[in-house]
PDB file of C-alpha atoms in Angstrom:
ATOM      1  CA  UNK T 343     -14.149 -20.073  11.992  1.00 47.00           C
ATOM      2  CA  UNK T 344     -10.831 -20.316  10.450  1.00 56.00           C
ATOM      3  CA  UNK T 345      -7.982 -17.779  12.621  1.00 65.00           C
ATOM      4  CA  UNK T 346      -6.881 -14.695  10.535  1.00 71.00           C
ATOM      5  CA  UNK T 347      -3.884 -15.298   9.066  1.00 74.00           C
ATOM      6  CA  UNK T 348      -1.073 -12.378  10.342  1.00 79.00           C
ATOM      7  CA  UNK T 349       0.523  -9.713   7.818  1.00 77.00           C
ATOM      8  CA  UNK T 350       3.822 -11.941   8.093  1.00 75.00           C
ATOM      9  CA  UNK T 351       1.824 -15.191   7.005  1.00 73.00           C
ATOM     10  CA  UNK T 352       0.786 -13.311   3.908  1.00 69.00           C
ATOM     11  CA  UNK T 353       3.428 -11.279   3.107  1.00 60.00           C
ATOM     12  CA  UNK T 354       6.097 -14.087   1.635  1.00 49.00           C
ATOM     13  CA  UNK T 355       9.978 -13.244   1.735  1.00 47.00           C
ATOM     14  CA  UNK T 356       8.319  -9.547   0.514  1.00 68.00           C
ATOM     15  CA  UNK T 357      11.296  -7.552  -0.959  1.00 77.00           C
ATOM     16  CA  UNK T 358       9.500  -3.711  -1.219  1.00 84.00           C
ATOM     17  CA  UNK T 359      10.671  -1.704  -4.610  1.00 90.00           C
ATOM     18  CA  UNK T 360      12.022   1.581  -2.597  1.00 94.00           C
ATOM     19  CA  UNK T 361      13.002   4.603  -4.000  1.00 97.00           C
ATOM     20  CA  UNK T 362      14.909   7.711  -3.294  1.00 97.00           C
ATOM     21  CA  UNK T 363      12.784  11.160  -2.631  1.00 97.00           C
ATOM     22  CA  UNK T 364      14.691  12.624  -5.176  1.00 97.00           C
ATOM     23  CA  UNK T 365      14.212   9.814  -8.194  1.00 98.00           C
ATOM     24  CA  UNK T 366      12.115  10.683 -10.685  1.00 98.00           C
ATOM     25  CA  UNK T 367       8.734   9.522 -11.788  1.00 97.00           C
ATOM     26  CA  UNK T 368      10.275   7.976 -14.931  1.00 97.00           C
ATOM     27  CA  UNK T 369      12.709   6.052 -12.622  1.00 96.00           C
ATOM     28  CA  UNK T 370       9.531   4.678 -10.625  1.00 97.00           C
ATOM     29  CA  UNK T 371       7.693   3.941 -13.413  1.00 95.00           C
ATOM     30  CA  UNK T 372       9.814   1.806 -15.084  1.00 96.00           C
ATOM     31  CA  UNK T 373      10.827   0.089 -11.892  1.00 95.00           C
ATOM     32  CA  UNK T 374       6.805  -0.730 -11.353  1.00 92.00           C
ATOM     33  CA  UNK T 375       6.600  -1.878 -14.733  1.00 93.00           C
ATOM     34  CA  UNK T 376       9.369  -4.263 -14.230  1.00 94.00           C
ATOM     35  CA  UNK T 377       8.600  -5.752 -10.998  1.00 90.00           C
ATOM     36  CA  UNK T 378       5.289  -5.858 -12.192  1.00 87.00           C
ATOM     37  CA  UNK T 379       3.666  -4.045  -8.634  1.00 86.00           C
ATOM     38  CA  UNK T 380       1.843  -1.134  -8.509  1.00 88.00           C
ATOM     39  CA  UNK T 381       4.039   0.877  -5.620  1.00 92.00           C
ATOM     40  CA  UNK T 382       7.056   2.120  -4.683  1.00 94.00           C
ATOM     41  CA  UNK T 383       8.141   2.756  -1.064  1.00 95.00           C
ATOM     42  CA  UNK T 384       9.857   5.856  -0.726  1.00 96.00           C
ATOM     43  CA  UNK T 385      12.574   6.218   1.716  1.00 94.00           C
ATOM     44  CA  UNK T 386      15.103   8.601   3.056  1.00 93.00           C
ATOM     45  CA  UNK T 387      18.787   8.138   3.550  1.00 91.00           C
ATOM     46  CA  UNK T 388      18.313   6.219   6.879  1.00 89.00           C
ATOM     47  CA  UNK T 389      15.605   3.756   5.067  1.00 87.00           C
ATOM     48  CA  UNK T 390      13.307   4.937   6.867  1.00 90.00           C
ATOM     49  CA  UNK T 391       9.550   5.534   4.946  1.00 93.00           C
ATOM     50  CA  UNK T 392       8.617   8.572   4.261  1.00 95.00           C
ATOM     51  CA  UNK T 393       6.171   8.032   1.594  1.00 96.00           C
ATOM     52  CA  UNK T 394       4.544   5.830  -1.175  1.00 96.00           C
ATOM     53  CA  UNK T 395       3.848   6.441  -4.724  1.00 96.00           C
ATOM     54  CA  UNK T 396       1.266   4.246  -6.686  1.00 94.00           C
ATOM     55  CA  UNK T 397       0.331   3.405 -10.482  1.00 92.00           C
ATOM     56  CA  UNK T 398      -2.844   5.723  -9.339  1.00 92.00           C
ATOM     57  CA  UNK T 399      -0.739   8.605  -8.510  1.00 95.00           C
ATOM     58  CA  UNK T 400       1.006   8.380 -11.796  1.00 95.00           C
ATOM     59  CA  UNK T 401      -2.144   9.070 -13.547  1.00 94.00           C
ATOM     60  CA  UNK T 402      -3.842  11.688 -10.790  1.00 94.00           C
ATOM     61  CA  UNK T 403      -0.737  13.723  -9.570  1.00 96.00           C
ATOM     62  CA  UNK T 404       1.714  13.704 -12.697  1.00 97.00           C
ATOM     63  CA  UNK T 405      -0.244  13.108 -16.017  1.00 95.00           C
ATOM     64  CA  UNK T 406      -3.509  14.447 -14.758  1.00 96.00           C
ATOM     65  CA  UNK T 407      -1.530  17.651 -12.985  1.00 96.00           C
ATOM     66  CA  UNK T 408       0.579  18.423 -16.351  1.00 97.00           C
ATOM     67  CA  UNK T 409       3.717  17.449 -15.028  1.00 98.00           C
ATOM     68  CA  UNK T 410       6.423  15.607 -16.596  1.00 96.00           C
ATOM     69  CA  UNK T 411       8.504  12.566 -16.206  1.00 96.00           C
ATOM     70  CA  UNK T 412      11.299  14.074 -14.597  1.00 98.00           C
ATOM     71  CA  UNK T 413       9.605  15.045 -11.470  1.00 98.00           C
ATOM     72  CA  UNK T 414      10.695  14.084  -8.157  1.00 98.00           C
ATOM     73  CA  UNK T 415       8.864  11.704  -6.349  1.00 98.00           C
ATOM     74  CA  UNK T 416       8.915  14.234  -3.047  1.00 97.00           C
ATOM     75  CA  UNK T 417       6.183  16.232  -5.145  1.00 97.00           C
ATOM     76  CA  UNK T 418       4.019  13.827  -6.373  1.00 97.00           C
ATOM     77  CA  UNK T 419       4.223  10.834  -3.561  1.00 97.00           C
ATOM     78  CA  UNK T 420       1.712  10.566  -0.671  1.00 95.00           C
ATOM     79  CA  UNK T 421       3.586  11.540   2.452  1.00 95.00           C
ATOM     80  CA  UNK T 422       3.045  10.077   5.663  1.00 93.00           C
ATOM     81  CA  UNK T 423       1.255   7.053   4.503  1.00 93.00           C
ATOM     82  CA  UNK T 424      -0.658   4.866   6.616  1.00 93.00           C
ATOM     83  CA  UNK T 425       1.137   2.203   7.759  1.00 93.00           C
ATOM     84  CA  UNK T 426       0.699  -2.115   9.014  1.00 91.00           C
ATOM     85  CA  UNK T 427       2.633  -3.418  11.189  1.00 91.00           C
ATOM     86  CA  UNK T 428       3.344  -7.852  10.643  1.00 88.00           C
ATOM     87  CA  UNK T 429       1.460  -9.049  13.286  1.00 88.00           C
ATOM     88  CA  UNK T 430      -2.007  -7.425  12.362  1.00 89.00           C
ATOM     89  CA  UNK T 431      -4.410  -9.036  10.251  1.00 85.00           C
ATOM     90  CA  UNK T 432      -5.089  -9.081   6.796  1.00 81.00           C
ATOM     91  CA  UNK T 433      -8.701  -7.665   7.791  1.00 83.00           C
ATOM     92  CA  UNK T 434      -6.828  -4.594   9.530  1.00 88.00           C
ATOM     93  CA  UNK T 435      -4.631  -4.122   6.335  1.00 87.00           C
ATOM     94  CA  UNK T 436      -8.288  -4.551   4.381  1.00 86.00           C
ATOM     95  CA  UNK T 437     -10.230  -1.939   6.372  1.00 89.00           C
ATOM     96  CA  UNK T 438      -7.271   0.099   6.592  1.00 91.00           C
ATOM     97  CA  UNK T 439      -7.357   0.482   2.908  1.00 89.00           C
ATOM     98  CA  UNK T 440     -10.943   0.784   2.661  1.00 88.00           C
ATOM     99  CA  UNK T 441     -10.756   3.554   5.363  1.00 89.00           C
ATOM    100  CA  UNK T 442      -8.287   5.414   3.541  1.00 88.00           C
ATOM    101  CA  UNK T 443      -9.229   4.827   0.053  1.00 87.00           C
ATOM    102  CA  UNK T 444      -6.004   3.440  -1.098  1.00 88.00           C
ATOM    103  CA  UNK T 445      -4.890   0.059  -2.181  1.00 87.00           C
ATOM    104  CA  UNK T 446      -1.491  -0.634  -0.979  1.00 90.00           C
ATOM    105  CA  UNK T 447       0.146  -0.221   2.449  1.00 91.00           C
ATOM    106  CA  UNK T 448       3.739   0.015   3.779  1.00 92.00           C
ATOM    107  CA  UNK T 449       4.344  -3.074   6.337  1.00 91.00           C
ATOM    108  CA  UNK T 450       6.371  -1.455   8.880  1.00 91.00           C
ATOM    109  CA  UNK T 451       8.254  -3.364  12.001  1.00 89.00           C
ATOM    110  CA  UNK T 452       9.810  -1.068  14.889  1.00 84.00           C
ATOM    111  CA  UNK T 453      10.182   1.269  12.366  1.00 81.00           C
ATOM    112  CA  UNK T 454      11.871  -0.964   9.830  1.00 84.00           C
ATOM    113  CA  UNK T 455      10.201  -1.253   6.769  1.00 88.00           C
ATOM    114  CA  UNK T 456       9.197  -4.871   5.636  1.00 86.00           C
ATOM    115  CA  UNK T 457       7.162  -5.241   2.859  1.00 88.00           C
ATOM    116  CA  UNK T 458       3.853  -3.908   1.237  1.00 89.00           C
ATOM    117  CA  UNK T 459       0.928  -5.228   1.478  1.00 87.00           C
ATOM    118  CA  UNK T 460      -1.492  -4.545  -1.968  1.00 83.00           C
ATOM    119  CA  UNK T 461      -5.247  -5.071  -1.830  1.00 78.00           C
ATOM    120  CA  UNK T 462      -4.484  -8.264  -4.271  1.00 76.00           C
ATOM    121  CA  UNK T 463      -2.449  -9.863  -1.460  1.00 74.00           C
ATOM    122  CA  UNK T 464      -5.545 -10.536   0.593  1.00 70.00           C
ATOM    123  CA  UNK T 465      -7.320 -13.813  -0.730  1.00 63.00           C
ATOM    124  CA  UNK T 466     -10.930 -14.099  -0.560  1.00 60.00           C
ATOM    125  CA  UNK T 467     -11.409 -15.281   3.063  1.00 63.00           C
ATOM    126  CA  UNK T 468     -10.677 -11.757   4.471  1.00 64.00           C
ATOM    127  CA  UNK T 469     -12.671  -9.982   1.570  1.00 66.00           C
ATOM    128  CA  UNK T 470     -15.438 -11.764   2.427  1.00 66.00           C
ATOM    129  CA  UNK T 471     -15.564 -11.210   5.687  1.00 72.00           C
ATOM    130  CA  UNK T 472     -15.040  -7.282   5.365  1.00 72.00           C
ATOM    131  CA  UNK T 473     -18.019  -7.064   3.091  1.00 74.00           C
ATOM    132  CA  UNK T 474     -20.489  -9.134   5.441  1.00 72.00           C
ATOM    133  CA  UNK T 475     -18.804  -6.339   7.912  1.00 75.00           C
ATOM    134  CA  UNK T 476     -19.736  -3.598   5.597  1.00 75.00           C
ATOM    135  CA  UNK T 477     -23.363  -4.855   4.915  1.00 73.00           C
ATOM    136  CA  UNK T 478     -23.916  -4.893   8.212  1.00 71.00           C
ATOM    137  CA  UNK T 479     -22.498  -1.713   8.969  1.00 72.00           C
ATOM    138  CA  UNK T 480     -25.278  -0.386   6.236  1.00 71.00           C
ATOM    139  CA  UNK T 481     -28.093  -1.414   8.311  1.00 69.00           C
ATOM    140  CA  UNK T 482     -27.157  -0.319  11.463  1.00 67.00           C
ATOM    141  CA  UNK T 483     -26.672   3.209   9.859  1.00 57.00           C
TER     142      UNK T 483
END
């Protein structure tokens, strides 16, 4: 078998779209739209994560809640987020994901953050190998 390629093999030069708690959803919507990626990395003053806020949570937590455009992205982000760190695999960031339900996933190093990793980013050699892990998984259940 091939070795699994590291978090920093896959995630090229990655440049994370990060946001201010207090921008609002418009703000992060139009960023996502013009970077063309589904997340943005929320940070505090220090940089430091402190949540994410997806395309999904657009939809689910503003649109679907009733709330407008101008609210802050400290009421509608996911807090907390799970997080990668560069030298685990793309499986890990794939199970990970599956685990949690969600589809992208702060890369963080000692605390610094260094990219995001989106369930697109992982090319068919790890996906394959997660669902022969899942299939599996259903018959030893």
């Amino acid at each position: 078998g091939q070795t699994m390629r590291t978090l920093s093999e896959l995630l090229f030069n990655q440049n994370p779209l990060t946001l201010a708690m207090d921008a609002r959803v418009k703000d992060a919507c139009r960023e996502m739209c013009a970077r063309r990626v589904g997340s943005i990395l929320v940070v505090d003053d220090d940089g430091c994560l402190v949540g994410i806020f997806t395309g999904r949570d657009a939809v689910r937590r503003v649109l679907a809640a009733g709330k407008g455009a101008d609210t802050k992205l400290r009421d509608v982000m996911t807090p907390n987020p799970d997080v990668l760190s560069p030298n685990q695999t793309g499986i890990d960031g794939l199970r990970l994901m599956w685990d949690g339900g969600c589809r992208h996933l702060p890369v963080v190093d000692g605390g610094k953050l260094v990219g995001v990793a989106s369930h697109g980013d992982f090319k068919s050699d790890e996906q394959a190998r997660l669902d022969e892990e899942r299939s599996i998984w259903e018959h030893v259940r």
